[in-house]
Every structure is written in structure tokens, then in C-alpha cells.
CSV table of C-alpha atoms in Angstrom, one decimal:
chain,number,residue,atom,x,y,z
A,1,MET,CA,70.7,-41.1,77.8
A,2,LEU,CA,69.3,-40.8,74.3
A,3,LEU,CA,66.6,-38.3,73.2
A,4,ASP,CA,65.3,-38.8,69.7
A,5,GLU,CA,63.1,-36.7,67.4
A,6,MET,CA,63.5,-33.5,69.4
A,7,GLN,CA,62.3,-31.3,66.6
A,8,PHE,CA,58.7,-32.5,67.3
A,9,VAL,CA,58.9,-31.2,70.9
A,10,ASN,CA,59.4,-27.7,69.5
A,11,LEU,CA,56.1,-26.5,68.0
A,12,GLY,CA,56.7,-22.8,67.8
A,13,GLN,CA,59.1,-20.6,65.8
A,14,GLY,CA,61.7,-20.4,68.5
A,15,ALA,CA,63.6,-23.1,70.5
A,16,ALA,CA,62.9,-22.1,74.1
A,17,ARG,CA,60.9,-25.2,75.1
A,18,VAL,CA,63.3,-27.8,73.6
A,19,THR,CA,66.2,-25.8,75.1
A,20,ASP,CA,64.8,-26.0,78.6
A,21,ILE,CA,64.1,-29.7,78.2
A,22,LEU,CA,67.6,-30.5,77.0
A,23,LEU,CA,69.3,-28.4,79.7
A,24,SER,CA,67.1,-30.0,82.3
A,25,MET,CA,68.0,-33.5,81.1
A,26,ALA,CA,71.7,-32.5,81.1
A,27,LYS,CA,71.5,-31.6,84.8
A,28,ILE,CA,70.7,-35.2,85.7
A,29,GLY,CA,74.4,-35.9,85.2
A,30,ALA,CA,74.3,-38.9,82.8
A,31,PRO,CA,75.9,-38.6,79.4
A,32,LEU,CA,73.3,-37.1,77.1
A,33,ILE,CA,72.8,-37.6,73.3
A,34,TYR,CA,69.9,-36.0,71.5
A,35,VAL,CA,68.9,-36.4,67.9
A,36,ALA,CA,67.5,-33.4,65.9
A,37,ASN,CA,67.0,-32.4,62.3
A,38,TYR,CA,68.5,-29.5,60.5
A,39,SER,CA,65.6,-27.2,61.2
A,40,LEU,CA,65.9,-27.5,64.9
A,41,VAL,CA,69.7,-27.0,64.9
A,42,HIS,CA,69.3,-23.8,62.9
A,43,LYS,CA,66.9,-22.6,65.6
A,44,LEU,CA,69.3,-23.6,68.4
A,45,LYS,CA,72.1,-21.7,66.7
A,46,GLU,CA,70.1,-18.5,67.2
A,47,ARG,CA,70.0,-19.0,71.0
A,48,ASN,CA,72.4,-17.2,73.3
A,49,SER,CA,76.0,-18.4,73.4
A,50,GLU,CA,75.7,-20.1,76.8
A,51,ASP,CA,73.0,-22.3,75.3
A,52,THR,CA,74.7,-23.0,72.0
A,53,GLN,CA,78.0,-23.8,73.6
A,54,ARG,CA,76.3,-26.5,75.8
A,55,LEU,CA,74.0,-27.9,73.2
A,56,LEU,CA,75.9,-27.7,69.9
A,57,SER,CA,79.6,-28.0,70.9
A,58,GLU,CA,80.1,-31.7,69.9
A,59,PRO,CA,77.8,-32.5,66.9
A,60,ARG,CA,77.8,-35.8,65.1
A,61,ILE,CA,76.5,-35.2,61.6
A,62,MET,CA,74.7,-37.9,59.7
A,63,LEU,CA,74.7,-37.3,56.0
A,64,PRO,CA,73.0,-39.3,53.2
A,65,ASP,CA,75.1,-42.1,51.7
A,66,THR,CA,77.0,-41.5,48.5
A,67,LEU,CA,76.4,-43.6,45.4
A,68,ASP,CA,79.8,-45.2,45.7
A,69,CYS,CA,79.8,-46.1,49.4
A,70,LYS,CA,79.4,-49.7,50.6
A,71,SER,CA,76.4,-49.0,52.8
A,72,TRP,CA,74.3,-47.7,49.9
A,73,HIS,CA,74.8,-50.8,47.9
A,74,GLU,CA,74.2,-53.0,50.9
A,75,TYR,CA,70.9,-51.1,51.4
A,76,MET,CA,70.0,-51.8,47.7
A,77,ARG,CA,70.5,-55.5,48.3
A,78,GLU,CA,68.2,-55.3,51.3
A,79,CYS,CA,65.6,-53.5,49.2
A,80,LEU,CA,65.8,-56.2,46.6
A,81,ALA,CA,65.4,-58.9,49.3
A,82,ALA,CA,62.5,-57.0,51.0
A,83,CYS,CA,60.6,-56.7,47.7
A,84,ASN,CA,60.6,-60.5,47.3
A,85,ASP,CA,61.4,-60.6,43.6
A,86,ARG,CA,59.1,-57.7,42.8
A,87,LEU,CA,62.0,-55.5,41.7
A,88,LYS,CA,63.0,-56.6,38.2
A,89,ILE,CA,66.0,-54.2,38.0
A,90,GLU,CA,69.7,-55.1,38.1
A,91,ALA,CA,71.3,-54.1,41.5
A,92,LYS,CA,73.8,-51.6,40.0
A,93,ILE,CA,71.2,-49.9,37.8
A,94,LEU,CA,68.8,-49.8,40.8
A,95,ALA,CA,71.4,-48.1,42.9
A,96,GLU,CA,71.9,-45.4,40.4
A,97,ASP,CA,68.2,-44.8,39.6
A,98,LEU,CA,67.2,-44.7,43.3
A,99,TYR,CA,70.1,-42.3,44.1
A,100,ARG,CA,69.1,-40.1,41.2
A,101,PHE,CA,65.5,-39.9,42.4
A,102,THR,CA,66.2,-39.7,46.2
A,103,PHE,CA,69.6,-38.1,46.6
A,104,GLY,CA,70.5,-41.0,48.9
A,105,ILE,CA,67.8,-40.2,51.4
A,106,LYS,CA,66.5,-43.6,52.6
A,107,ARG,CA,63.1,-42.3,53.7
A,108,PHE,CA,62.5,-41.1,50.1
A,109,VAL,CA,63.6,-44.5,48.8
A,110,VAL,CA,60.8,-46.3,50.7
A,111,GLN,CA,58.2,-43.8,49.4
A,112,LEU,CA,59.4,-44.1,45.8
A,113,LEU,CA,59.4,-47.9,45.8
A,114,LYS,CA,55.9,-47.9,47.2
A,115,LEU,CA,54.6,-45.5,44.5
A,116,ALA,CA,56.6,-47.5,41.8
A,117,TYR,CA,54.7,-50.6,42.8
A,118,LEU,CA,51.4,-48.8,42.5
A,119,GLU,CA,52.4,-47.7,39.0
A,120,ALA,CA,53.2,-51.3,38.1
A,121,ARG,CA,49.9,-52.6,39.5
A,122,SER,CA,48.0,-49.9,37.5
A,123,ALA,CA,49.7,-51.3,34.4
A,124,SER,CA,48.5,-54.8,35.4
A,125,ARG,CA,52.0,-55.9,36.4
A,126,PHE,CA,53.3,-57.5,39.6
A,127,SER,CA,56.9,-56.4,39.3
A,128,ILE,CA,58.6,-53.0,39.4
A,129,GLU,CA,60.5,-51.9,36.3
A,130,ARG,CA,62.7,-48.8,35.6
A,131,ARG,CA,59.8,-47.0,33.9
A,132,ASP,CA,57.8,-47.4,37.1
A,133,LEU,CA,60.5,-45.6,39.1
A,134,GLN,CA,60.4,-42.8,36.6
A,135,ALA,CA,56.6,-42.6,36.7
A,136,ALA,CA,56.7,-42.6,40.5
A,137,PHE,CA,59.2,-39.8,40.6
A,138,VAL,CA,57.0,-37.5,38.6
A,139,SER,CA,53.8,-38.6,40.4
A,140,SER,CA,51.8,-36.3,42.6
A,141,GLY,CA,52.4,-38.6,45.6
A,142,TYR,CA,56.2,-37.9,45.4
A,143,SER,CA,56.0,-34.2,44.4
A,144,VAL,CA,57.1,-32.9,47.8
A,145,HIS,CA,60.1,-35.2,47.8
A,146,LYS,CA,60.8,-34.4,44.2
A,147,ILE,CA,61.1,-30.7,45.0
A,148,ALA,CA,63.6,-31.4,47.8
A,149,VAL,CA,65.7,-33.7,45.6
A,150,GLU,CA,65.8,-31.2,42.7
A,151,GLU,CA,66.9,-28.5,45.1
A,152,LEU,CA,69.6,-30.6,46.7
A,153,VAL,CA,70.9,-31.6,43.2
A,154,ARG,CA,70.9,-27.9,42.1
A,155,GLU,CA,72.7,-26.9,45.2
A,156,ALA,CA,75.3,-29.7,44.7
A,157,ILE,CA,76.0,-28.6,41.1
A,158,GLN,CA,75.9,-24.9,41.5
A,159,LYS,CA,75.4,-22.8,44.6
A,160,SER,CA,72.3,-20.7,44.2
A,161,SER,CA,72.3,-17.0,44.9
A,162,THR,CA,69.2,-17.3,47.1
A,163,GLY,CA,70.5,-20.3,49.1
A,164,ILE,CA,68.9,-23.6,49.8
A,165,ARG,CA,66.0,-24.1,52.2
A,166,LYS,CA,67.1,-24.3,55.8
A,167,ASP,CA,65.5,-27.7,56.4
A,168,LEU,CA,67.7,-29.1,53.6
A,169,LYS,CA,71.0,-27.3,54.5
A,170,CYS,CA,73.4,-28.7,57.1
A,171,PRO,CA,73.8,-26.0,59.9
A,172,PHE,CA,77.4,-26.9,60.3
A,173,THR,CA,80.1,-26.1,57.7
A,174,ILE,CA,81.1,-29.3,55.9
A,175,PRO,CA,82.6,-29.8,52.4
A,176,LEU,CA,80.2,-31.5,50.0
A,177,ARG,CA,81.7,-34.8,49.0
A,178,SER,CA,83.1,-34.8,45.4
A,179,SER,CA,81.4,-38.1,44.4
A,180,VAL,CA,78.0,-36.5,45.1
A,181,ILE,CA,78.9,-33.4,42.9
A,182,GLU,CA,80.3,-35.6,40.1
A,183,PHE,CA,77.3,-37.9,40.0
A,184,SER,CA,74.8,-35.0,40.0
A,185,ARG,CA,76.7,-33.1,37.3
A,186,LYS,CA,77.0,-36.2,35.0
A,187,ASP,CA,73.4,-37.1,35.5
A,188,ARG,CA,72.3,-33.5,34.6
A,189,GLU,CA,74.5,-33.5,31.5
A,190,GLN,CA,73.0,-36.8,30.4
A,191,ARG,CA,69.4,-35.6,30.9
A,192,VAL,CA,70.1,-32.4,28.9
A,193,ALA,CA,71.6,-34.4,26.0
A,194,THR,CA,68.6,-36.8,26.0
A,195,LYS,CA,66.2,-33.9,25.9
A,196,VAL,CA,68.0,-32.3,23.0
A,197,LEU,CA,68.1,-35.6,21.1
A,198,VAL,CA,64.4,-36.3,21.6
A,199,SER,CA,63.5,-32.7,20.6
A,200,ALA,CA,65.5,-33.1,17.3
A,201,LEU,CA,63.7,-36.3,16.2
A,202,THR,CA,61.5,-36.3,13.1
A,203,LYS,CA,57.8,-37.2,13.5
A,204,THR,CA,58.4,-40.7,12.2
A,205,GLU,CA,61.4,-41.2,14.5
A,206,LEU,CA,59.5,-39.8,17.5
A,207,SER,CA,56.6,-42.2,16.8
A,208,GLY,CA,58.9,-45.2,16.7
A,209,LEU,CA,60.6,-44.1,20.0
A,210,GLN,CA,57.1,-43.6,21.5
A,211,GLU,CA,56.4,-47.3,21.0
A,212,VAL,CA,59.5,-48.7,22.7
A,213,ALA,CA,60.0,-46.0,25.4
A,214,PRO,CA,56.9,-43.9,26.0
A,215,ASN,CA,58.1,-42.6,29.4
A,216,LEU,CA,61.4,-41.3,27.8
A,217,VAL,CA,59.4,-39.3,25.2
A,218,ALA,CA,56.9,-38.0,27.7
A,219,THR,CA,59.5,-36.7,30.1
A,220,ASN,CA,61.8,-35.1,27.4
A,221,LEU,CA,59.4,-33.4,25.0
A,222,PRO,CA,59.3,-29.6,25.5
A,223,SER,CA,56.3,-28.7,27.6
A,224,ASN,CA,55.9,-25.2,26.4
A,225,VAL,CA,55.2,-26.1,22.7
A,226,LYS,CA,51.7,-24.8,21.8
A,227,LYS,CA,49.7,-25.4,18.7
A,228,THR,CA,49.0,-22.3,16.6
A,229,SER,CA,45.3,-21.7,16.6
A,230,VAL,CA,43.8,-20.8,13.3
A,231,ARG,CA,41.1,-18.1,13.5
A,232,LYS,CA,37.9,-19.0,11.6
A,233,THR,CA,37.1,-16.6,8.8
A,234,SER,CA,33.7,-15.0,8.9
A,235,ASP,CA,31.3,-15.0,5.9
A,236,GLU,CA,31.7,-11.3,5.5
A,237,GLU,CA,35.5,-11.5,5.4
A,238,MET,CA,35.3,-14.3,2.8
A,239,ALA,CA,33.0,-12.2,0.6
A,240,LYS,CA,35.4,-9.2,0.8
A,241,ASN,CA,38.4,-11.4,0.0
A,242,HIS,CA,36.6,-12.9,-2.9
A,243,ALA,CA,35.7,-9.5,-4.3
A,244,ARG,CA,39.2,-8.3,-3.8
A,245,LEU,CA,40.7,-11.3,-5.7
A,246,LEU,CA,38.1,-10.9,-8.5
A,247,ALA,CA,38.9,-7.2,-8.9
A,248,LYS,CA,42.6,-8.0,-9.0
A,249,THR,CA,42.1,-10.7,-11.6
A,250,LEU,CA,40.0,-8.5,-13.9
A,251,ALA,CA,42.5,-5.7,-13.6
A,252,SER,CA,45.3,-8.0,-14.6
A,253,LYS,CA,43.3,-9.3,-17.6
A,254,ASN,CA,42.4,-5.7,-18.8
A,255,LYS,CA,46.1,-4.7,-18.5
A,256,SER,CA,47.2,-7.7,-20.6
A,257,ASN,CA,44.5,-6.9,-23.3
A,258,THR,CA,45.7,-3.4,-23.7
């Protein structure tokens, strides 16, 4: 017997209702498998030991694909086929870009590709290019997923002192795969180096780069640079300054004559 999406049965803060349902279904006698997300499992772990021992004793953990695994690259080929030549990106590059923007979560991939196509259409194009993926990643429609991806990457590179959100953290202790950590670390180092390089360009160089890669410039320029505002001098202040300069000039001439 298979029960899916059990987290939607539980509408409150606790897990009493879903616990009763699962235990009742288990009494039927047939082998029972239920599917739940991280949030629900965290709540089930707070139940009494007699409940947790019956409901959480044999977990099968489903993790996102890694960049180097066969299933991820097969999924990329299916994405290319489903897009019907609308994706003008090489398969290997597409695999890296989508992993960078989704952390290997396939639900995020679907949303990102949809938004990327909207970006392409807004630019009067019928095919998705790499710049469309970047634009989709920073778009408002992907903002919720972007926050989750950035938090997962940050947690993979360096464990935060406050901890990751429970809905993103596996409730069971598992080692994070080294390939995920290595890709996240290298990608971060590359983005930092690019940002430093763009920030060091002269105005002429920046203008040239803007023409060939506008998205690269837009995403790597410092966002906290503000123009210094010049306060307009009043007529009274200008008159005082003029009088002060005139007096200083006359005093200098009198001194030289003597």
C-alpha cells in the first residue's frame, strides 16, 4: 500500500492527524509505504517513541541528483527533447547551468525553464539561451526558489551557525556527497573572481563588455555604489564666497606692494 503527499494531510503545527491515519492504515496488515517531505518527518520525530519507532524506523531517503550522476545527464537530454529545439544550449553546459540554479531539484528545473522561455519571448526570440537562464534565476517569479537554492549552496560550502531551514534539511543524519560540495565551492569561487574582475574594469572596458555580455555586467556590478550628490549653493553663499575671495585677493596685492 502506497500513500503519497502525506504532508498535505497535516494542516496544523503538530502531526497528530497524520500519525493517526498512518497507524490506522498500518493495522490493515498490508505492507505500507508512505511518502513525506522533510517538514513532516521533522514533526513526526517530535512524537512519542512508540510512534517514531513504528513510522520512522526504515526510511528510504530520496536526495537530489549530483552533477556527475548518470540520471542528471539523462534528465538533461529529456529536457532538450521536451523543449523541441527551443533550448540552444549544449547539453554539458546546460547540465552545469541548471544544476547551479536549481541545486539538482527537478521541480525547480521545470519552473526555471518556463521562466527562461518567457525571458526569450520578451526579447523577441523563440529559443532559450544561457542569458535567459540567468535572467530567469534573478526574476521575481523564481525568487522563492532562488532563496532556497542559495541557502542549500551556503549550507553545502560552510555550515551556518544558525542552521538551515527545516524544510530544506534532511531529518536523518547523512553525509553530504563530496561532488555537491566541490561543485558549489568551485562555482562560488568563479563567481567571486568574475565580480572582482568586472569591478576592476575601466569605464571604456566596462562599456565594451556591456555590449557583448549585458547580463554579466548587470549581475556583477556592486549594487551598493551610490552617486555622491552635490548640494546646490544658494545665492547668499555665493555672494559670501565671492566677497571672501575678493578680500583675500586684495590683501595679497597690498602685501606684495608693501
